[in-house]
Coordinates of C-alpha atoms in Angstrom, one line a residue:
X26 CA 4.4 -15.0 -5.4
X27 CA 2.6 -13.4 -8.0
X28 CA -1.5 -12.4 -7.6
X29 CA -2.5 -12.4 -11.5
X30 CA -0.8 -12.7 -14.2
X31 CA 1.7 -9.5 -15.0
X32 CA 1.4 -7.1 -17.8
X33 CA 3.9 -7.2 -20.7
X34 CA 5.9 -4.0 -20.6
X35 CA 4.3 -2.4 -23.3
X36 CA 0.5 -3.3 -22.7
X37 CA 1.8 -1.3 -18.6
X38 CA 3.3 1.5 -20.5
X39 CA -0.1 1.4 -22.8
X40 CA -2.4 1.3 -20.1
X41 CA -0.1 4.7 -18.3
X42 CA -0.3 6.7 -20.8
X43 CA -3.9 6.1 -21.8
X44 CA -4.5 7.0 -18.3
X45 CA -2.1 9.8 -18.0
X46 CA -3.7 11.2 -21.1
X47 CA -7.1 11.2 -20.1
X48 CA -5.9 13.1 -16.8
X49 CA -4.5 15.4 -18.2
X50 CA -7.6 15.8 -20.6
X51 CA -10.1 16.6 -17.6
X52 CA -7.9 18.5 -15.6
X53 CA -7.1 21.1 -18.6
X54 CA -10.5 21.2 -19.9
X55 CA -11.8 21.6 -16.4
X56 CA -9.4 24.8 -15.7
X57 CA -10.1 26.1 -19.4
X58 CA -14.1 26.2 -18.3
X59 CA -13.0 27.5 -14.5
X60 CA -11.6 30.2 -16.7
X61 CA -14.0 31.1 -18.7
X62 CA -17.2 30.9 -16.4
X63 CA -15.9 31.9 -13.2
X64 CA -15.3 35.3 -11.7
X65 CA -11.8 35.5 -10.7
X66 CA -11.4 35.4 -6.8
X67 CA -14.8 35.5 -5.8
X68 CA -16.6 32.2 -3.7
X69 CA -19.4 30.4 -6.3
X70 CA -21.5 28.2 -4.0
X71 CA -22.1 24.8 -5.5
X72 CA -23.4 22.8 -2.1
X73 CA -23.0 25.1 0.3
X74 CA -20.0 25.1 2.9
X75 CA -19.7 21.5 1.5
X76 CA -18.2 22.4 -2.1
X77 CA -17.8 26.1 -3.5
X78 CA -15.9 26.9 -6.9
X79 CA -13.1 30.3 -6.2
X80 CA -11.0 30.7 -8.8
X81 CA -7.2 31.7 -8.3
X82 CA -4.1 31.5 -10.6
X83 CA -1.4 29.9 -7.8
X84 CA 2.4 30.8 -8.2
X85 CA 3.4 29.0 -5.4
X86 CA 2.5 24.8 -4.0
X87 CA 0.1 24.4 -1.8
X88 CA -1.7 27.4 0.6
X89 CA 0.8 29.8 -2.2
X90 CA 3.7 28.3 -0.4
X91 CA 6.9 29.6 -2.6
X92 CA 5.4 31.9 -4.8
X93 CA 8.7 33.4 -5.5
X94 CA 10.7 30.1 -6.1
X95 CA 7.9 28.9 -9.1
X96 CA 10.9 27.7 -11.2
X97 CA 11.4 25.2 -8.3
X98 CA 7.9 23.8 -8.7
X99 CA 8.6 23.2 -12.3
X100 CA 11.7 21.6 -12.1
X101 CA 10.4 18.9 -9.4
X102 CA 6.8 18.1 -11.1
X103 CA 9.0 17.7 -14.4
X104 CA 11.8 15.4 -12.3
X105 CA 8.3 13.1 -11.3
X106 CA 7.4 13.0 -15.0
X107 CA 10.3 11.5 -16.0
X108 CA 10.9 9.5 -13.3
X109 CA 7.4 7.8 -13.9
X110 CA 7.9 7.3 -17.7
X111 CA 11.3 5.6 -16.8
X112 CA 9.6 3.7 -14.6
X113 CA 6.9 2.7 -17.6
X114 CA 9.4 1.8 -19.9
X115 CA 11.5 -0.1 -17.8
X116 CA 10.0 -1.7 -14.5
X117 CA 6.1 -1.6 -14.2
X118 CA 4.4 -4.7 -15.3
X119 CA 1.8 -5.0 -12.4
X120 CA -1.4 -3.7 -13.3
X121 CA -2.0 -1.7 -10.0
X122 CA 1.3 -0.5 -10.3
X123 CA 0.3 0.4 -13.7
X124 CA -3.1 2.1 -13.1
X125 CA -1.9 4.3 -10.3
X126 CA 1.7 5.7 -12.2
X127 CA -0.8 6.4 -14.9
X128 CA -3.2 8.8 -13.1
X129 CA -0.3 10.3 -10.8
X130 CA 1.3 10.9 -14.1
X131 CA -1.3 12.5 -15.4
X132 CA -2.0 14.5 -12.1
X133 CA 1.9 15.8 -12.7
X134 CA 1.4 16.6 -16.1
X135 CA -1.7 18.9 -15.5
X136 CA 0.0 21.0 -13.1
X137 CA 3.3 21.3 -15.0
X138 CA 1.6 22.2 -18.6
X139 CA -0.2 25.4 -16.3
X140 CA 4.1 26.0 -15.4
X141 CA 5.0 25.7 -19.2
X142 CA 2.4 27.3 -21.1
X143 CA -0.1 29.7 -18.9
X144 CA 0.7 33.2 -17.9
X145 CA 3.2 34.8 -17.1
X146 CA 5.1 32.3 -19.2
X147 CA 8.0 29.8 -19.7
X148 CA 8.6 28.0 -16.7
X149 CA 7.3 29.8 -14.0
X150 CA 3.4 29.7 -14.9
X151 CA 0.6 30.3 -12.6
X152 CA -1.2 27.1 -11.7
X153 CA -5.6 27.3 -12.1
X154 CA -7.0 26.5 -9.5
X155 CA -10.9 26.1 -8.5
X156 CA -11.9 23.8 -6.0
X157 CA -12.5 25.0 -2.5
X158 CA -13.7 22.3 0.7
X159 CA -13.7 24.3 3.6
X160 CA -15.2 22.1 5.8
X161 CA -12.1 19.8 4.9
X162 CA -9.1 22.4 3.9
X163 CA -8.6 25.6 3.4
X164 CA -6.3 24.9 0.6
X165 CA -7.9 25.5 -3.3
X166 CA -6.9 22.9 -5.8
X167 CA -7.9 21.9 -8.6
X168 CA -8.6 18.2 -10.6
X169 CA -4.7 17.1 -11.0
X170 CA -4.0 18.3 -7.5
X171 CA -7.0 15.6 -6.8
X172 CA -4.7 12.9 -8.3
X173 CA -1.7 14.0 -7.4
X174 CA -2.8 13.0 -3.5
X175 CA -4.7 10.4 -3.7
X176 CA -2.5 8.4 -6.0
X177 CA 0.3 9.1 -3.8
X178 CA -1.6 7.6 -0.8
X179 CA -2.3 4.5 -2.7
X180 CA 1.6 4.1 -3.7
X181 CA 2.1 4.5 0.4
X182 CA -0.4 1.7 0.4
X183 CA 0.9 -0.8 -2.7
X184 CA 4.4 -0.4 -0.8
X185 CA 3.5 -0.9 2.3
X186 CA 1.3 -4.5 1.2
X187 CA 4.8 -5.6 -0.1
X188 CA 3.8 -5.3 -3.6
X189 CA 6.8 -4.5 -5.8
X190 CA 6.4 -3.3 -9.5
X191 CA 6.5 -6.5 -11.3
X192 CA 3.5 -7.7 -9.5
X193 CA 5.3 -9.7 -7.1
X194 CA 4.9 -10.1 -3.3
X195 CA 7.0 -9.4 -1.0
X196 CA 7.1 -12.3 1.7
X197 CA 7.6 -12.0 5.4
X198 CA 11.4 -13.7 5.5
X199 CA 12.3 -11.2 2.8
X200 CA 10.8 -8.2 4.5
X201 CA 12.8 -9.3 7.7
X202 CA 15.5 -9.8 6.5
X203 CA 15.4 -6.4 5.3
X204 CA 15.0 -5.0 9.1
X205 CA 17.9 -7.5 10.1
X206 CA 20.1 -8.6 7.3
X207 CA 22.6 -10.4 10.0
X208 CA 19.9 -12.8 11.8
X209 CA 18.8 -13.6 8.2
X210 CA 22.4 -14.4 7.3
X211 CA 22.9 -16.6 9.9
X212 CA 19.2 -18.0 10.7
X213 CA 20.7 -20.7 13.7
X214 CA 22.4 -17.6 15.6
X215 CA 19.7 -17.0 18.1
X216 CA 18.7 -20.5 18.3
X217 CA 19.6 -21.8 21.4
X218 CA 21.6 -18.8 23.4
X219 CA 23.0 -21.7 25.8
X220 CA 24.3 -24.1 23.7
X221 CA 26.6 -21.4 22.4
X222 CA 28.0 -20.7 25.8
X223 CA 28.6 -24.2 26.4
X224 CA 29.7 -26.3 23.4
X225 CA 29.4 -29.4 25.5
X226 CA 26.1 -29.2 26.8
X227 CA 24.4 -30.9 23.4
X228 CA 27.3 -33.0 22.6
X229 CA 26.2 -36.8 23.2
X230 CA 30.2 -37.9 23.4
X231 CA 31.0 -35.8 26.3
X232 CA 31.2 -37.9 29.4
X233 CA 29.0 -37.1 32.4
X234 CA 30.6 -37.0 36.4

């Protein structure tokens, strides 16, 4: 069944890219004015312990794992790029759907312009980050990072409601079916456990003694 009305294809792959766009907006101007107002490596408190600004250029993923493997991190966030424009062009006509690729996309593309274009260059740029929490990690990240995990939490979520990319539900027979294709297959197998070990007990022509 279907919850609302789907999107056409083009007003999904609209709606992505406006979103992606405007991600990717806030995330670079964000790191443009970390740059440029913030002392490199050195704790700004903004509320405390709560939030602080520390700006670092990261080589590596998160906590500087794989700083000497950054060509890895550029292949993968460019792998998720395409694989969500595919999925824009080809698949996504629910609006949730829609809303959440676009913002993960644009989460992606953040981090992977800082690969491509910031220092020390082509592909194996530092990523800007600014955003410390210690109270809550004692990672640093920075506004795409932000989208990045929350927007894959909520595609852990839209899958795990049974909502599929056209907008459609999936329904209970369909999701069991999945855990056990061969009792779907043959939905009178488990039925009656007795009457399969004897034939005759159900059968109204057999003569009693």
């Amino acid at each position: 069944m279907r919850s609302r009305t789907p999107l056409r294809k083009a007003a999904a792959g609209t709606l992505i890219a406006i979103l992606a766009v405007t991600v990717l907006a806030a995330d670079q101007f964000t790191k443009i004015l970390a740059i440029a107002e913030l002392p490199p490596e050195e704790p700004v408190p903004v509320l405390g312990e709560f939030l602080q600004f520390y700006l670092v250029r990261n080589p590596g993923a998160a906590f500087s794992l794989g700083e000497s493997v950054t060509w890895l991190f550029t292949i993968a966030l460019a792998a998720v790029a395409v694989g969500i424009v595919w999925l824009a062009l080809t698949r996504v006509t629910s609006r949730a759907w829609a809303v959440i690729l676009g913002l993960l996309l644009g989460g992606v593309l953040g981090n992977l312009t800082d690969r491509l274009l910031r220092a020390p260059g082509f592909p194996v740029g530092h990523v800007v980050d600014f955003i410390s929490t210690p109270w809550m990690m004692p990672a640093i990240y920075n506004v795409a990072d932000i989208f990045i995990v929350t927007m894959m939490i909520c595609v852990a979520l839209l899958v795990l409601l049974g909502l599929r990319l056209d907008g459609t539900r999936e329904t209970r027979a369909e999701a069991e079916a999945a855990v056990d294709p061969e009792s779907a297959a043959d939905p009178g197998a488990t039925a009656d456990p007795d009457a399969a070990a004897d034939p005759d007990r159900n059968d109204p022509g057999t003569p009693t003694r």
